[in-house]
Amino acid sequence: MIGGILMGLNRKKVLCLDSISKRMEILIMEQLSKEIDIVFCKDKKDWEKHIRTANVLITFTHGISKEWIEKADDCVFIQKLGAGINNIDLVEASKRKIPVANAPGLNSTAVAEHSVILMLSVFKHLVTAHNYIVHKGEWLKTQLRDHSYQLSYKKVGLIGFGNIGREVCRLLKGFECEISYYDTYRLSNEKEAELGVSYKNLDKLIQESDVVSLHVPLNSGTYHLVNKERLLLMKETAVLINTCRGGVIDEDALYDVLKSGRLTGAGLDVFETEPIEKDNKLASLPNVILTPHIGGGTNEAMEAVIQKACLNINSVLSNGKLPNEKDIVNFNELQSCSI
Ligand code: NAD
């Protein structure tokens, strides 16, 4: 679908690579400059048709591989609708001197709330209780009690203490949880005291927490960070929550550990392959709650992300600059490049 009426010679073209909701399309069309045409791709045929002439690429969940960046002859800017940039080929974009911007922090509250919902729901077997009533007509009033726990006053370990990790920490204050974190970047003692958190090394945090919640980006340092050895360090009654990226957990190892009866359960919003295959083993386990990567997907978060993205695109296409160059994730790599 083309937002502008006609594509004139001097008009700029933005290509939205992912199939997004009608409401998101409207929000983008309302906020992009009227001098810009927008094409919303429905499939890879649309990519093929438009990628060579697009000036800006918008990516939501699919990301952009080297192969597609190479085809984008006229591209001067790539905007990610969200924070995670693990599936955008930054090396190729930098080689082509294309700045890539993301929109971090704007969906932190949504993702943090989702993490807390999963903690509560796994501890209380909420989805199982619902499914037994609706699908089997069974009332598990007493059966679930022996395996149900409160979140209040528990020890929660946050792996990654950036925007989302800190937002989870803020929300958990109401539950009076004892919060520790592990991050490659350690805060000052004063900041830790102000936030009411303590730093632990990774294995100690995993070993001592009732809830382990993941909030790191997926990169070479975090791939399969939660492996079999670390899963076996967790308390037998602990809960594992992942709303960051699937690749941070070794999913086969998680299946084996859960299947063996260890852990109260896991709450997962993200997976190594998305959408998951129909026969994904994790979906067969009663103590796992799966959601389809909806952590950041609220109206409030999407509006904020789209507003930021459109501001960036309008600015790049009108004066060649971003309002805030700190939004460029490959800034260092581009070095002398001026957009
Ligand atoms: P952020 O950059 O603010 O925080 C990430 C933190 O991880 C930083 O403090 C960083 O120092 C730390 N870190 C990086 N590598 C590490 C390592 N090897 N070991 C320990 N710590 C490490 O990012 P954020 O906004 O908090 O988002 C975190 C991730 O959540 C994103 O990268 C994205 O993949 C994911 N996310 C998911 C959704 C969703 O819908 N489920 C939405 C938004 C973001």
Short mmCIF file of C-alpha atoms and ligand atoms in Angstrom, two decimals:
data_model
loop_
_atom_site.label_atom_id
_atom_site.label_comp_id
_atom_site.label_asym_id
_atom_site.label_seq_id
_atom_site.Cartn_x
_atom_site.Cartn_y
_atom_site.Cartn_z
CA MET A 1 0.00 0.00 0.00
CA ILE A 2 1.34 3.45 -0.88
CA GLY A 3 0.69 6.30 1.57
CA GLY A 4 1.27 9.13 -0.92
CA ILE A 5 -1.05 9.72 -3.85
CA LEU A 6 1.63 9.73 -6.52
CA MET A 7 5.30 8.98 -6.34
CA GLY A 8 6.93 12.01 -7.96
CA LEU A 9 10.57 12.18 -9.00
CA ASN A 10 11.74 14.08 -5.94
CA ARG A 11 9.65 12.25 -3.45
CA LYS A 12 11.43 10.00 -0.98
CA LYS A 13 10.41 6.43 -0.39
CA VAL A 14 10.23 4.62 2.93
CA LEU A 15 9.83 0.84 2.88
CA CYS A 16 8.34 -0.84 5.92
CA LEU A 17 9.64 -4.40 5.61
CA ASP A 18 7.37 -6.11 8.13
CA SER A 19 3.68 -6.75 7.85
CA ILE A 20 2.27 -4.57 10.65
CA SER A 21 -1.21 -3.84 11.96
CA LYS A 22 -3.55 -1.40 10.21
CA ARG A 23 -3.42 0.86 13.27
CA MET A 24 0.38 0.99 13.14
CA GLU A 25 0.25 1.75 9.40
CA ILE A 26 -2.12 4.67 10.05
CA LEU A 27 0.04 6.03 12.87
CA ILE A 28 3.09 5.97 10.60
CA MET A 29 1.27 7.61 7.68
CA GLU A 30 -0.05 10.35 9.98
CA GLN A 31 3.38 11.18 11.32
CA LEU A 32 5.63 10.91 8.28
CA SER A 33 6.16 14.12 6.33
CA LYS A 34 3.67 14.54 3.47
CA GLU A 35 6.67 14.69 1.08
CA ILE A 36 7.41 11.05 1.80
CA ASP A 37 5.81 7.95 0.28
CA ILE A 38 5.52 4.85 2.40
CA VAL A 39 5.19 1.28 1.16
CA PHE A 40 4.05 -1.36 3.65
CA CYS A 41 5.35 -4.77 2.57
CA LYS A 42 3.12 -7.78 2.93
CA ASP A 43 5.67 -10.36 1.79
CA LYS A 44 9.11 -10.86 0.26
CA LYS A 45 7.74 -10.09 -3.23
CA ASP A 46 7.12 -6.53 -2.03
CA TRP A 47 10.69 -6.41 -0.71
CA GLU A 48 11.99 -7.47 -4.14
CA LYS A 49 9.85 -4.89 -5.90
CA HIS A 50 10.78 -1.87 -3.80
CA ILE A 51 14.08 -2.42 -2.00
CA ARG A 52 16.34 -1.00 -4.71
CA THR A 53 14.54 2.36 -4.76
CA ALA A 54 13.80 2.78 -1.05
CA ASN A 55 15.57 5.64 0.74
CA VAL A 56 14.72 4.41 4.22
CA LEU A 57 14.03 0.90 5.50
CA ILE A 58 11.87 0.32 8.56
CA THR A 59 12.22 -3.03 10.29
CA PHE A 60 10.06 -4.34 13.11
CA THR A 61 10.71 -8.01 13.92
CA HIS A 62 12.18 -9.63 10.77
CA GLY A 63 15.46 -7.73 10.73
CA ILE A 64 17.54 -7.22 7.58
CA SER A 65 20.27 -9.55 6.36
CA LYS A 66 23.42 -8.65 4.43
CA GLU A 67 21.83 -9.88 1.21
CA TRP A 68 18.97 -7.39 1.46
CA ILE A 69 21.12 -4.46 2.57
CA GLU A 70 23.28 -5.10 -0.50
CA LYS A 71 20.19 -4.76 -2.70
CA ALA A 72 19.12 -1.46 -1.10
CA ASP A 73 20.96 0.77 -3.59
CA ASP A 74 19.35 4.09 -2.52
CA CYS A 75 19.08 3.42 1.20
CA VAL A 76 20.45 6.18 3.47
CA PHE A 77 18.93 5.12 6.78
CA ILE A 78 17.54 2.06 8.61
CA GLN A 79 15.10 2.48 11.49
CA LYS A 80 14.25 -0.35 13.88
CA LEU A 81 10.81 -0.15 15.52
CA GLY A 82 12.01 -1.25 18.96
CA ALA A 83 15.24 -1.99 20.80
CA GLY A 84 16.69 -5.37 19.70
CA ILE A 85 19.05 -5.07 16.73
CA ASN A 86 20.48 -8.60 16.76
CA ASN A 87 18.95 -9.53 13.38
CA ILE A 88 20.07 -6.43 11.47
CA ASP A 89 23.42 -6.88 9.72
CA LEU A 90 25.21 -3.90 11.25
CA VAL A 91 28.53 -4.83 9.64
CA GLU A 92 27.03 -4.60 6.15
CA ALA A 93 25.07 -1.44 6.99
CA SER A 94 28.23 0.22 8.31
CA LYS A 95 30.19 -0.91 5.24
CA ARG A 96 27.55 0.81 3.12
CA LYS A 97 27.74 3.85 5.48
CA ILE A 98 24.06 3.48 6.36
CA PRO A 99 23.19 4.66 9.89
CA VAL A 100 20.94 2.29 11.82
CA ALA A 101 18.80 3.68 14.64
CA ASN A 102 16.71 1.81 17.18
CA ALA A 103 14.16 3.08 19.68
CA PRO A 104 15.26 1.69 23.05
CA GLY A 105 13.59 2.40 26.35
CA LEU A 106 10.19 3.30 24.88
CA ASN A 107 8.65 -0.14 25.41
CA SER A 108 10.49 -0.86 28.66
CA THR A 109 7.41 -0.54 30.85
CA ALA A 110 5.41 -2.86 28.59
CA VAL A 111 8.15 -5.51 28.57
CA ALA A 112 8.74 -5.15 32.31
CA GLU A 113 5.03 -5.60 33.03
CA HIS A 114 5.03 -8.68 30.80
CA SER A 115 7.95 -10.13 32.76
CA VAL A 116 6.09 -9.60 36.05
CA ILE A 117 2.86 -11.07 34.61
CA LEU A 118 4.85 -14.19 33.63
CA MET A 119 6.47 -14.44 37.09
CA LEU A 120 3.05 -14.31 38.80
CA SER A 121 1.39 -16.61 36.28
CA VAL A 122 4.08 -19.32 36.41
CA PHE A 123 4.23 -19.27 40.22
CA LYS A 124 0.41 -19.63 40.35
CA HIS A 125 -0.06 -21.98 37.33
CA LEU A 126 -2.62 -19.52 36.02
CA VAL A 127 -2.78 -20.79 32.45
CA THR A 128 -3.07 -24.43 33.55
CA ALA A 129 -5.92 -23.53 35.93
CA HIS A 130 -7.73 -21.68 33.13
CA ASN A 131 -7.16 -24.42 30.55
CA TYR A 132 -8.47 -27.16 32.86
CA ILE A 133 -11.71 -25.24 33.45
CA VAL A 134 -12.27 -24.25 29.83
CA HIS A 135 -11.02 -27.31 27.96
CA LYS A 136 -11.52 -30.18 30.43
CA GLY A 137 -14.25 -28.90 32.78
CA GLU A 138 -11.96 -29.65 35.74
CA TRP A 139 -11.73 -27.49 38.87
CA LEU A 140 -8.14 -27.76 40.18
CA LYS A 141 -8.86 -25.88 43.39
CA THR A 142 -6.78 -28.10 45.65
CA GLN A 143 -4.47 -29.85 43.18
CA LEU A 144 -2.39 -26.79 42.29
CA ARG A 145 -1.83 -25.55 45.84
CA ASP A 146 1.20 -27.68 46.69
CA HIS A 147 3.08 -26.24 43.72
CA SER A 148 1.92 -22.60 43.88
CA TYR A 149 3.96 -19.72 45.29
CA GLN A 150 3.69 -16.00 46.01
CA LEU A 151 5.94 -13.48 44.30
CA SER A 152 6.01 -11.16 47.31
CA TYR A 153 9.26 -11.12 49.33
CA LYS A 154 11.00 -13.48 46.88
CA LYS A 155 14.63 -13.14 45.76
CA VAL A 156 14.61 -11.94 42.16
CA GLY A 157 17.77 -11.99 40.05
CA LEU A 158 17.84 -9.74 37.00
CA ILE A 159 20.36 -10.63 34.29
CA GLY A 160 20.87 -7.36 32.40
CA PHE A 161 20.11 -4.14 34.25
CA GLY A 162 19.45 -1.64 31.47
CA ASN A 163 16.14 0.03 30.62
CA ILE A 164 13.95 -3.04 31.02
CA GLY A 165 15.81 -4.64 33.93
CA ARG A 166 15.52 -1.42 35.94
CA GLU A 167 11.84 -1.08 35.09
CA VAL A 168 11.22 -4.64 36.35
CA CYS A 169 13.07 -3.63 39.52
CA ARG A 170 10.79 -0.60 39.93
CA LEU A 171 7.64 -2.70 39.53
CA LEU A 172 8.86 -5.37 41.95
CA LYS A 173 9.36 -2.82 44.73
CA GLY A 174 5.63 -3.09 45.36
CA PHE A 175 6.08 -6.82 46.00
CA GLU A 176 8.96 -6.08 48.40
CA CYS A 177 11.19 -8.50 46.53
CA GLU A 178 14.90 -8.73 47.33
CA ILE A 179 16.45 -7.73 44.03
CA SER A 180 19.94 -8.48 42.76
CA TYR A 181 21.35 -7.95 39.29
CA TYR A 182 24.18 -9.10 37.06
CA ASP A 183 25.36 -6.90 34.20
CA THR A 184 28.68 -6.32 32.44
CA TYR A 185 28.33 -2.74 33.64
CA ARG A 186 28.25 -2.44 37.43
CA LEU A 187 26.59 0.60 39.04
CA SER A 188 28.26 2.69 41.74
CA ASN A 189 27.56 1.74 45.37
CA GLU A 190 25.52 4.93 45.74
CA LYS A 191 23.35 4.09 42.72
CA GLU A 192 22.83 0.51 43.93
CA ALA A 193 21.76 1.82 47.33
CA GLU A 194 19.42 4.36 45.72
CA LEU A 195 17.77 1.63 43.61
CA GLY A 196 17.80 -0.87 46.47
CA VAL A 197 19.64 -3.57 44.51
CA SER A 198 22.76 -5.63 45.06
CA TYR A 199 25.23 -6.89 42.47
CA LYS A 200 26.02 -10.60 42.25
CA ASN A 201 28.20 -12.55 39.87
CA LEU A 202 26.20 -14.55 37.33
CA ASP A 203 26.39 -18.01 38.88
CA LYS A 204 25.76 -16.80 42.42
CA LEU A 205 22.73 -14.83 41.23
CA ILE A 206 21.34 -17.87 39.40
CA GLN A 207 21.99 -20.11 42.41
CA GLU A 208 20.35 -17.87 45.01
CA SER A 209 17.31 -16.45 43.18
CA ASP A 210 13.70 -17.62 43.36
CA VAL A 211 13.10 -15.88 40.03
CA VAL A 212 15.74 -15.42 37.32
CA SER A 213 14.63 -12.88 34.72
CA LEU A 214 16.59 -12.16 31.52
CA HIS A 215 17.04 -8.62 30.13
CA VAL A 216 20.21 -8.66 28.03
CA PRO A 217 20.58 -8.12 24.28
CA LEU A 218 21.42 -11.18 22.17
CA ASN A 219 25.06 -10.99 21.16
CA SER A 220 28.11 -13.25 21.13
CA GLY A 221 28.51 -12.73 24.89
CA THR A 222 24.93 -13.67 25.75
CA TYR A 223 24.21 -16.53 23.30
CA HIS A 224 23.19 -19.57 25.42
CA LEU A 225 24.25 -17.68 28.55
CA VAL A 226 21.65 -19.80 30.36
CA ASN A 227 22.97 -23.26 29.49
CA LYS A 228 22.44 -26.67 31.09
CA GLU A 229 25.07 -26.12 33.80
CA ARG A 230 23.50 -22.83 34.85
CA LEU A 231 19.95 -24.22 34.72
CA LEU A 232 21.06 -26.95 37.11
CA LEU A 233 22.38 -24.28 39.49
CA MET A 234 18.87 -22.85 39.89
CA LYS A 235 16.79 -23.60 42.98
CA GLU A 236 14.42 -26.54 42.41
CA THR A 237 11.39 -24.29 42.97
CA ALA A 238 12.71 -21.31 40.97
CA VAL A 239 11.09 -19.70 37.95
CA LEU A 240 12.92 -18.63 34.78
CA ILE A 241 11.56 -15.70 32.76
CA ASN A 242 12.77 -14.69 29.31
CA THR A 243 11.42 -11.58 27.59
CA CYS A 244 14.71 -10.58 25.91
CA ARG A 245 15.80 -12.93 23.11
CA GLY A 246 15.35 -16.69 22.68
CA GLY A 247 19.00 -17.35 21.90
CA VAL A 248 20.03 -16.32 25.41
CA ILE A 249 18.72 -19.69 26.67
CA ASP A 250 19.74 -23.13 25.40
CA GLU A 251 16.15 -24.25 24.73
CA ASP A 252 16.99 -27.98 24.47
CA ALA A 253 18.67 -27.82 27.87
CA LEU A 254 15.70 -25.93 29.32
CA TYR A 255 13.34 -28.61 28.03
CA ASP A 256 15.42 -31.40 29.60
CA VAL A 257 15.64 -29.61 32.95
CA LEU A 258 11.91 -28.80 33.09
CA LYS A 259 10.96 -32.27 31.93
CA SER A 260 13.04 -33.79 34.73
CA GLY A 261 10.81 -31.98 37.23
CA ARG A 262 13.26 -29.29 38.29
CA LEU A 263 12.03 -25.68 38.55
CA THR A 264 8.49 -24.48 39.20
CA GLY A 265 8.39 -23.45 35.58
CA ALA A 266 9.34 -20.95 32.91
CA GLY A 267 7.66 -17.96 31.26
CA LEU A 268 8.90 -17.32 27.74
CA ASP A 269 7.99 -14.48 25.37
CA VAL A 270 10.90 -15.03 22.97
CA PHE A 271 12.37 -18.06 21.18
CA GLU A 272 15.36 -19.06 19.10
CA THR A 273 13.03 -19.49 16.11
CA GLU A 274 9.94 -17.29 15.82
CA PRO A 275 7.16 -18.14 15.29
CA ILE A 276 7.93 -21.43 17.07
CA GLU A 277 7.44 -24.69 15.19
CA LYS A 278 4.13 -26.49 15.87
CA ASP A 279 6.02 -29.39 17.47
CA ASN A 280 8.25 -27.25 19.72
CA LYS A 281 8.93 -29.46 22.75
CA LEU A 282 8.56 -26.62 25.23
CA ALA A 283 4.90 -26.22 24.24
CA SER A 284 4.21 -29.76 25.48
CA LEU A 285 5.20 -28.98 29.08
CA PRO A 286 2.51 -28.06 31.63
CA ASN A 287 4.78 -25.73 33.61
CA VAL A 288 5.76 -23.43 30.74
CA ILE A 289 3.84 -20.34 29.66
CA LEU A 290 4.55 -19.23 26.12
CA THR A 291 3.60 -15.87 24.59
CA PRO A 292 4.26 -14.80 20.97
CA HIS A 293 6.86 -12.03 21.50
CA ILE A 294 4.25 -9.56 22.74
CA GLY A 295 6.23 -8.08 25.64
CA GLY A 296 6.64 -4.66 24.05
CA GLY A 297 3.33 -4.80 22.19
CA THR A 298 1.06 -2.30 23.88
CA ASN A 299 -0.64 0.72 22.35
CA GLU A 300 1.35 3.06 24.57
CA ALA A 301 4.68 1.51 23.62
CA MET A 302 3.94 1.32 19.88
CA GLU A 303 2.78 4.94 19.76
CA ALA A 304 5.99 6.09 21.45
CA VAL A 305 8.20 3.95 19.19
CA ILE A 306 6.43 5.10 16.00
CA GLN A 307 6.59 8.74 17.06
CA LYS A 308 10.35 8.44 17.59
CA ALA A 309 10.88 6.53 14.32
CA CYS A 310 8.91 9.06 12.24
CA LEU A 311 10.75 11.97 13.83
CA ASN A 312 14.06 10.34 12.88
CA ILE A 313 12.97 9.53 9.32
CA ASN A 314 11.53 13.00 8.67
CA SER A 315 14.72 14.53 9.96
CA VAL A 316 17.09 12.30 7.95
CA LEU A 317 15.15 12.82 4.73
CA SER A 318 14.80 16.59 5.15
CA ASN A 319 18.19 17.65 6.52
CA GLY A 320 20.36 14.54 6.47
CA LYS A 321 20.67 14.30 10.27
CA LEU A 322 19.03 12.59 13.21
CA PRO A 323 17.73 14.81 16.03
CA ASN A 324 19.92 12.79 18.40
CA GLU A 325 22.95 11.00 16.99
CA LYS A 326 23.09 8.82 20.13
CA ASP A 327 20.19 6.89 18.55
CA ILE A 328 22.58 5.59 15.87
CA VAL A 329 23.64 2.13 17.02
CA ASN A 330 26.52 1.86 14.53
CA PHE A 331 27.75 5.41 15.19
CA ASN A 332 31.31 4.36 16.08
CA GLU A 333 31.58 2.10 13.05
CA LEU A 334 30.45 4.86 10.73
CA GLN A 335 33.05 7.22 12.20
CA SER A 336 33.68 9.84 9.55
CA CYS A 337 30.46 9.06 7.65
CA SER A 338 28.05 12.01 7.40
CA ILE A 339 24.44 11.19 6.61
P1 NAD B 1 19.44 -2.00 27.38
O1 NAD B 1 20.52 -1.83 26.37
O2 NAD B 1 18.89 -0.80 28.05
O3 NAD B 1 19.96 -3.00 28.55
C1 NAD B 1 20.66 -4.17 28.28
C2 NAD B 1 21.63 -4.40 29.43
O4 NAD B 1 22.30 -5.64 29.19
C3 NAD B 1 22.72 -3.31 29.54
O5 NAD B 1 22.75 -2.81 30.87
C4 NAD B 1 24.01 -4.04 29.17
O6 NAD B 1 25.13 -3.55 29.89
C5 NAD B 1 23.66 -5.47 29.57
N1 NAD B 1 24.48 -6.47 28.87
C6 NAD B 1 24.85 -6.51 27.56
N2 NAD B 1 25.60 -7.61 27.32
C7 NAD B 1 25.69 -8.27 28.50
C8 NAD B 1 26.32 -9.48 28.89
N3 NAD B 1 27.04 -10.22 28.03
N4 NAD B 1 26.22 -9.87 30.19
C9 NAD B 1 25.53 -9.12 31.08
N5 NAD B 1 24.91 -7.96 30.77
C10 NAD B 1 24.99 -7.56 29.49
O7 NAD B 1 18.30 -2.84 26.66
P2 NAD B 1 16.79 -2.97 27.13
O8 NAD B 1 15.99 -1.87 26.55
O9 NAD B 1 16.77 -3.22 28.59
O10 NAD B 1 16.37 -4.30 26.33
C11 NAD B 1 16.98 -5.56 26.60
C12 NAD B 1 16.60 -6.53 25.51
O11 NAD B 1 15.21 -6.83 25.61
C13 NAD B 1 16.75 -5.98 24.09
O12 NAD B 1 18.08 -6.12 23.61
C14 NAD B 1 15.78 -6.81 23.30
O13 NAD B 1 16.44 -7.94 22.76
C15 NAD B 1 14.75 -7.25 24.33
N6 NAD B 1 13.41 -6.69 24.08
C16 NAD B 1 12.35 -7.53 23.99
C17 NAD B 1 11.08 -7.03 23.75
C18 NAD B 1 9.86 -7.93 23.69
O14 NAD B 1 8.85 -7.54 23.10
N7 NAD B 1 9.88 -9.09 24.31
C19 NAD B 1 10.90 -5.64 23.57
C20 NAD B 1 12.00 -4.82 23.71
C21 NAD B 1 13.27 -5.34 23.95
#
